[in-house]
Short mmCIF file of C-alpha atoms and ligand atoms in Angstrom, two decimals:
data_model
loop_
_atom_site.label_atom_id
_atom_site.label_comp_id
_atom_site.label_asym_id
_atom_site.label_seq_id
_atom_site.Cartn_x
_atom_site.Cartn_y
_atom_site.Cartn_z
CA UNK A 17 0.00 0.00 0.00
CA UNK A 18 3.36 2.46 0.90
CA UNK A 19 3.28 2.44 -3.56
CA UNK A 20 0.09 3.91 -3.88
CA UNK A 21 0.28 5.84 -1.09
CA UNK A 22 3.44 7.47 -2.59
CA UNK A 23 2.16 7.97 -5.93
CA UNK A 24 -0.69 9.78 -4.24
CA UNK A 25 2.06 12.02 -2.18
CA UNK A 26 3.71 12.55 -5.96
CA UNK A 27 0.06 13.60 -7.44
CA UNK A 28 -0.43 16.21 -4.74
CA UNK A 29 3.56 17.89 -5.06
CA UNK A 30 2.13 17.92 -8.97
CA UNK A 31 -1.22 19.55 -8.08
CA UNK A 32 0.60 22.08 -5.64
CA UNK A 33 3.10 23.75 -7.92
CA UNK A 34 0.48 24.50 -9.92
CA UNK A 35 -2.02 25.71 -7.70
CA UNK A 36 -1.85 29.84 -8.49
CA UNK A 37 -4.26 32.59 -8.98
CA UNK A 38 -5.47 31.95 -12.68
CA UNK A 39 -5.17 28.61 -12.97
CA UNK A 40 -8.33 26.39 -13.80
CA UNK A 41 -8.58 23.41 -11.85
CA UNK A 42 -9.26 21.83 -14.85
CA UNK A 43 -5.31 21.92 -16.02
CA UNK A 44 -4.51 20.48 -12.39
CA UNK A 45 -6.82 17.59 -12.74
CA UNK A 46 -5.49 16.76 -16.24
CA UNK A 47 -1.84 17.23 -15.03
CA UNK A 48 -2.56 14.63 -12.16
CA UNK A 49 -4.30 12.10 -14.22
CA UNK A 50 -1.11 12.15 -16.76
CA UNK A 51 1.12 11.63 -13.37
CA UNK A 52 -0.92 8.64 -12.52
CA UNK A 53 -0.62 7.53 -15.85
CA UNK A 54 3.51 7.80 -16.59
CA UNK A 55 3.74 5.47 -13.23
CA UNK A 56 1.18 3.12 -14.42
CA UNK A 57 -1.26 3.88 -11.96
CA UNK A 58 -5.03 3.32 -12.02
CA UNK A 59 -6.76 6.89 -11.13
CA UNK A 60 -9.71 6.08 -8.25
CA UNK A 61 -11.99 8.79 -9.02
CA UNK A 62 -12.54 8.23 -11.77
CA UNK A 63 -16.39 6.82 -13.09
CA UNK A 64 -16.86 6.29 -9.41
CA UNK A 65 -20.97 6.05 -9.79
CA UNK A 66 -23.46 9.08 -9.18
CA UNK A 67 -26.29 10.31 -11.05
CA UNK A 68 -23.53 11.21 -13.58
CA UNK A 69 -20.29 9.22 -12.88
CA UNK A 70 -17.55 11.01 -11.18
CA UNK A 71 -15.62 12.67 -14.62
CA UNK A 72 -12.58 13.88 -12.55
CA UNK A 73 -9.61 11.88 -10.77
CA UNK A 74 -9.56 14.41 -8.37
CA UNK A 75 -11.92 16.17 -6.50
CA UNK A 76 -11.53 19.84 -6.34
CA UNK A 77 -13.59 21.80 -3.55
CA UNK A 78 -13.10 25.55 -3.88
CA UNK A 79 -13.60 28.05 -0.97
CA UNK A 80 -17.15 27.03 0.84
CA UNK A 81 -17.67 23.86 -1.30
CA UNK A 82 -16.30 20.99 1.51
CA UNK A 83 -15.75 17.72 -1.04
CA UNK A 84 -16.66 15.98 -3.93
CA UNK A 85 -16.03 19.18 -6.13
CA UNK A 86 -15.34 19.03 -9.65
CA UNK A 87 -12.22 20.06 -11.25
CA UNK A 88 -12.84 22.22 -14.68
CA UNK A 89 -13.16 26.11 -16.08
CA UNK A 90 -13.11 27.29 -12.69
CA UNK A 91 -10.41 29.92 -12.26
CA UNK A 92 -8.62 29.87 -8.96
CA UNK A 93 -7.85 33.42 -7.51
CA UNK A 94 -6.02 35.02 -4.89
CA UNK A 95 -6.92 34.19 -1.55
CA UNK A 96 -9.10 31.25 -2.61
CA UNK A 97 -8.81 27.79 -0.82
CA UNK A 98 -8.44 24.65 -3.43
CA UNK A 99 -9.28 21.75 -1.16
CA UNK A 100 -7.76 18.64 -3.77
CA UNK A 101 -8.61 15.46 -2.89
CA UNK A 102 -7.32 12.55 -4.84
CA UNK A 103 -6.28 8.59 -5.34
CA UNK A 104 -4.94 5.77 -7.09
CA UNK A 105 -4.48 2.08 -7.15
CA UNK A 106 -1.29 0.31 -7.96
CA UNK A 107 -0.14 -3.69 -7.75
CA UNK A 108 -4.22 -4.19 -6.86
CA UNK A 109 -3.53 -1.30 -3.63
CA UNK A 110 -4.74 1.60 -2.88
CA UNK A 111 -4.19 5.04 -1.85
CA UNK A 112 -5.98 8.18 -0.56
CA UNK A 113 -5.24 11.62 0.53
CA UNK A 114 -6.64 15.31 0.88
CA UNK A 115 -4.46 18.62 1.29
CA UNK A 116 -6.39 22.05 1.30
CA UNK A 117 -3.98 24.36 -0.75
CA UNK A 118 -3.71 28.48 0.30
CA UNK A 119 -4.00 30.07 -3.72
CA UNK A 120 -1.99 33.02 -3.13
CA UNK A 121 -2.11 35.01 -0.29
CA UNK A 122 -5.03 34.11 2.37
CA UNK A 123 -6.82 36.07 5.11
CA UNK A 124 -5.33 34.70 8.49
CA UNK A 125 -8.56 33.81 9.85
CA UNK A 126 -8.84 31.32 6.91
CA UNK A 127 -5.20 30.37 7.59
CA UNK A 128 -6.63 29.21 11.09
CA UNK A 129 -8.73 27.61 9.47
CA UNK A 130 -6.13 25.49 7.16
CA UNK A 131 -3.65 25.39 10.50
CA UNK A 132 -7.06 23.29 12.72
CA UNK A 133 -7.69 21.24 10.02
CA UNK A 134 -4.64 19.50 9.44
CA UNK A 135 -3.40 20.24 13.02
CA UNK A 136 -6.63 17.73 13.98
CA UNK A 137 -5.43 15.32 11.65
CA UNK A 138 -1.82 15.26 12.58
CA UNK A 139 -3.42 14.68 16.13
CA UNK A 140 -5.42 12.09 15.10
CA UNK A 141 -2.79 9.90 13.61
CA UNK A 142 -0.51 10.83 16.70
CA UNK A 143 -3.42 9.60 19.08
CA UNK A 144 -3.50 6.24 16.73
CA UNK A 145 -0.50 5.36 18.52
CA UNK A 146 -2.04 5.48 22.36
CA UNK A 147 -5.46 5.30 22.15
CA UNK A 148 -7.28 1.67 21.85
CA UNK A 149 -10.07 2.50 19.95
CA UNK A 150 -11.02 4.93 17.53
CA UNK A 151 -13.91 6.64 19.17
CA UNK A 152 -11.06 8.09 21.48
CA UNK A 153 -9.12 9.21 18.70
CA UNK A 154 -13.10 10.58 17.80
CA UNK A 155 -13.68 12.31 21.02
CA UNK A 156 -10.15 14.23 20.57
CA UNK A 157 -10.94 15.40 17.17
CA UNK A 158 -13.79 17.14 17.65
CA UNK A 159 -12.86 18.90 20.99
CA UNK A 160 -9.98 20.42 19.34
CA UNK A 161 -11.55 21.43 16.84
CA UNK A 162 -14.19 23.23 19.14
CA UNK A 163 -11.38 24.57 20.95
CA UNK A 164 -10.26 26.74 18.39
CA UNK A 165 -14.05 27.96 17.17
CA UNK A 166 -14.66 25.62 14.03
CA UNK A 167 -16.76 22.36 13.52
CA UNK A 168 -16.17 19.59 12.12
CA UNK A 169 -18.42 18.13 8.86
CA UNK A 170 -20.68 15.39 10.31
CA UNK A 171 -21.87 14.24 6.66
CA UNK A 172 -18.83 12.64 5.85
CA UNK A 173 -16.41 9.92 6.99
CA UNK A 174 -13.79 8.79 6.55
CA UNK A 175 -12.80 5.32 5.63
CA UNK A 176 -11.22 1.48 5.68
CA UNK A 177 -9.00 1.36 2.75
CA UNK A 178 -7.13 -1.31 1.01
CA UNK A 179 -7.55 -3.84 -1.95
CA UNK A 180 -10.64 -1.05 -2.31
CA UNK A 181 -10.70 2.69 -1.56
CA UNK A 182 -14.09 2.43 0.44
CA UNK A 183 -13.99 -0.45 3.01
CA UNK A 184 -15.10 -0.84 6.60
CA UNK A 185 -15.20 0.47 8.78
CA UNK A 186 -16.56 4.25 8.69
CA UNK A 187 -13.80 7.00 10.60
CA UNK A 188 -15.96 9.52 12.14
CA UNK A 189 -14.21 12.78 12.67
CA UNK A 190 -16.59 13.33 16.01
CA UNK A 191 -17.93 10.54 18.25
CA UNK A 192 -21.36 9.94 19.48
CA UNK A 193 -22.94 7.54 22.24
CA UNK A 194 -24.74 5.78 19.19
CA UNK A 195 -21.21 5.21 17.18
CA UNK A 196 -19.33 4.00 20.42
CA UNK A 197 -22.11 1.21 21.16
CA UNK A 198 -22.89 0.17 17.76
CA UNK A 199 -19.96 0.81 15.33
CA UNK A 200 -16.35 1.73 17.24
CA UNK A 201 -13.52 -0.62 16.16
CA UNK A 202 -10.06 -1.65 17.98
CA UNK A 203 -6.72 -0.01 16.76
CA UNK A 204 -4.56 -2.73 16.18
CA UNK A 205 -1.30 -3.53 13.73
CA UNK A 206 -3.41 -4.40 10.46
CA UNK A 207 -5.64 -1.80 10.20
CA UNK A 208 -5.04 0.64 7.66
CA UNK A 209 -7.57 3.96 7.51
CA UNK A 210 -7.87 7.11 5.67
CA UNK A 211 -8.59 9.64 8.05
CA UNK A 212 -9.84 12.85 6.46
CA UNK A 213 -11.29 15.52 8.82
CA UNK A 214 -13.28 17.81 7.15
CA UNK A 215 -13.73 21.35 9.35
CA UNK A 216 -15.97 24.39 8.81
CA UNK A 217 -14.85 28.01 9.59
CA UNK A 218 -19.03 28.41 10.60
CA UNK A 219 -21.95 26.15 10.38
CA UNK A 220 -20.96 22.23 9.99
CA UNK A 221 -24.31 21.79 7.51
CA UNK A 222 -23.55 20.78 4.14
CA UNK A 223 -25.82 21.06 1.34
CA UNK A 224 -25.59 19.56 -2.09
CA UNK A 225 -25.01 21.39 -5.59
CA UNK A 226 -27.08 20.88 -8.47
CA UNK A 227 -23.69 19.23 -10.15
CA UNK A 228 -24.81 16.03 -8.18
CA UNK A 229 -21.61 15.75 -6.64
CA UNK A 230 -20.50 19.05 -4.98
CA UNK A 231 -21.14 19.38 -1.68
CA UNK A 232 -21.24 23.10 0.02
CA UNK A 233 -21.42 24.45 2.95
CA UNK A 234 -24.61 26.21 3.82
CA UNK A 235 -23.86 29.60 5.36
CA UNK A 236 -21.23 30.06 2.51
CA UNK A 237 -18.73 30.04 4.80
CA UNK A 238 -14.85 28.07 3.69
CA UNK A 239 -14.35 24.67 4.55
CA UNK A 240 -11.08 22.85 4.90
CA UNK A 241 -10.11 18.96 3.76
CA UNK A 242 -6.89 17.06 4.97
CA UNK A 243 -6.34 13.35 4.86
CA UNK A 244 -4.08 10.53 4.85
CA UNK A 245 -3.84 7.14 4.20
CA UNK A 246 -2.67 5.32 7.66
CA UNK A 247 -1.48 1.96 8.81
CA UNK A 248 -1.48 0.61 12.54
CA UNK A 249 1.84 -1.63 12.60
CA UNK A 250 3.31 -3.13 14.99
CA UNK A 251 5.85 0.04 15.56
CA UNK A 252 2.77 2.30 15.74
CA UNK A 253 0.87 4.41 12.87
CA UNK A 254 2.77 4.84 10.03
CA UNK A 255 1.39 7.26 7.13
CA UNK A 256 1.28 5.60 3.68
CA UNK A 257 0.64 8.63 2.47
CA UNK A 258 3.43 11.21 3.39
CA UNK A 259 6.96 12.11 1.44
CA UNK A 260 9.31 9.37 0.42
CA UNK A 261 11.69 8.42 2.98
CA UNK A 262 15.24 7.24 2.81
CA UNK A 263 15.50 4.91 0.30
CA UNK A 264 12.22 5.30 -1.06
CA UNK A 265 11.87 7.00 -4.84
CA UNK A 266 8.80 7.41 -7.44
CA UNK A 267 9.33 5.47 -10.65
CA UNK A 268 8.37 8.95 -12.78
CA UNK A 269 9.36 11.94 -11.60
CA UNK A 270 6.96 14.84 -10.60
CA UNK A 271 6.76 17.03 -13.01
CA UNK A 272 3.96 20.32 -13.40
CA UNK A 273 2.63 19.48 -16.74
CA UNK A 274 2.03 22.55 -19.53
CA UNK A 275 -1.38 21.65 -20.27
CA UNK A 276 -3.70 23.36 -22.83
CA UNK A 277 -6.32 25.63 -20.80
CA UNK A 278 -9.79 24.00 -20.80
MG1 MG B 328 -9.81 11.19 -0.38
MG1 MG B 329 -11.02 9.11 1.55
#
């Protein structure tokens, strides 16, 4: 899984030196897809079923839209947020992982925003290593998010991940009595999880677009999107995910692609 999960850590140092006021997301998401392609990776995304199949292999979420966005003419600007969200599967493995990108210069209360959000997920995987079941892990999440004003997306989950991108069991970012008596699950060398908190500057509703995949949130206000792919062995959590380490190097190199303006 450490191959996918790398390929997925080359696709997002693609995405991110081109992320840039006047950019279309569009051009990133065809970039990407040709990264996946030169390592002979299968794009996840891609066709994943909805009213109209998912036409992207990333999912870009701009400002106040939280997930599930699609990449296309949409022009990124200064001080936008570009939340890209992306995955592949290599030697029958998979991969997944979310970074919300700053597009120029941001306003530092949306900074705080970017800074909580993967802050909480950096604590998440950290609490992996301690805690014996998730919804402790759960129960941290959300109060630090609270601490610092936000709230965390309720809608969405994240995920067991392996042979498949979407397998049990579901990774709340918040814990209630209902998920620790019906559906909480033991963190023990084996499992591997993509945790992806999701976090809201104001309200934590969500509302859908008429694209039939975009999902906003509903005051308007922006939303932020981290995740990684994460393994429980028997040296504690390891991030599949993350930059290669010693040793470790991508069979095509990353490259920005000049790509012809949708
Ligand atoms: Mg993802
Ligand atoms: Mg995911």
């Amino acid at each position: 899984m450490r191959r996918a999960g790398l390929l997925v850590w080359g696709a997002h140092q693609v995405a991110k030196s081109m992320v840039r006021p006047g950019i279309t997301t569009g051009e990133i998401d065809v970039a990407v897809e040709r990264f996946f392609e030169a390592n002979g990776a299968i794009p996840l995304f891609k066709g994943v079923p909805g009213k109209i199949p998912f036409p992207a292999v990333c999912c870009m979420s701009v400002n106040d839209e939280v997930v599930h966005g699609i990449p296309g003419r949409r022009v990124l600007l200064d001080g936008d947020v570009v939340s890209i969200d992306t995955g592949c599967k290599i030697g029958g493995w998979c991969g997944d992982s979310a970074v919300t990108y700053p597009v120029g210069v941001i306003s530092p209360e949306v900074g705080r925003l970017l800074d909580c959000t993967s802050g909480v997920l950096d604590l998440a995987i950290q609490l992996m290593g301690s805690r014996s079941r998730w919804s402790d892990v759960a129960s941290e999440m959300a109060k630090y998010v609270r601490d610092h004003g936000f709230s965390v997306v309720e809608n969405f989950v994240g995920h067991g991940i392996g042979r498949k991108m979407h397998e049990d069991p579901q990774v709340p970012n918040f814990c209630t009595p209902a998920f620790r008596r019906n559906h909480d699950f033991e963190l023990e060398p084996g499992l591997v999880i993509a945790v992806e908190p999701m976090v809201n500057m104001g309200s934590k509703k969500v509302r859908p677009l008429p694209d039939h995949w975009t999902q906003s949130t509903v005051d308007g206000k922006p939303s932020a999107h981290f995740e990684h792919t994460v393994a429980i062995t028997d040296s504690g959590p390891r991030i599949l995910t993350a930059a290669p380490g010693v040793g470790e190097t991508l069979d095509a190199p990353v490259k920005a692609e000049k790509v012809t303006p949708l």
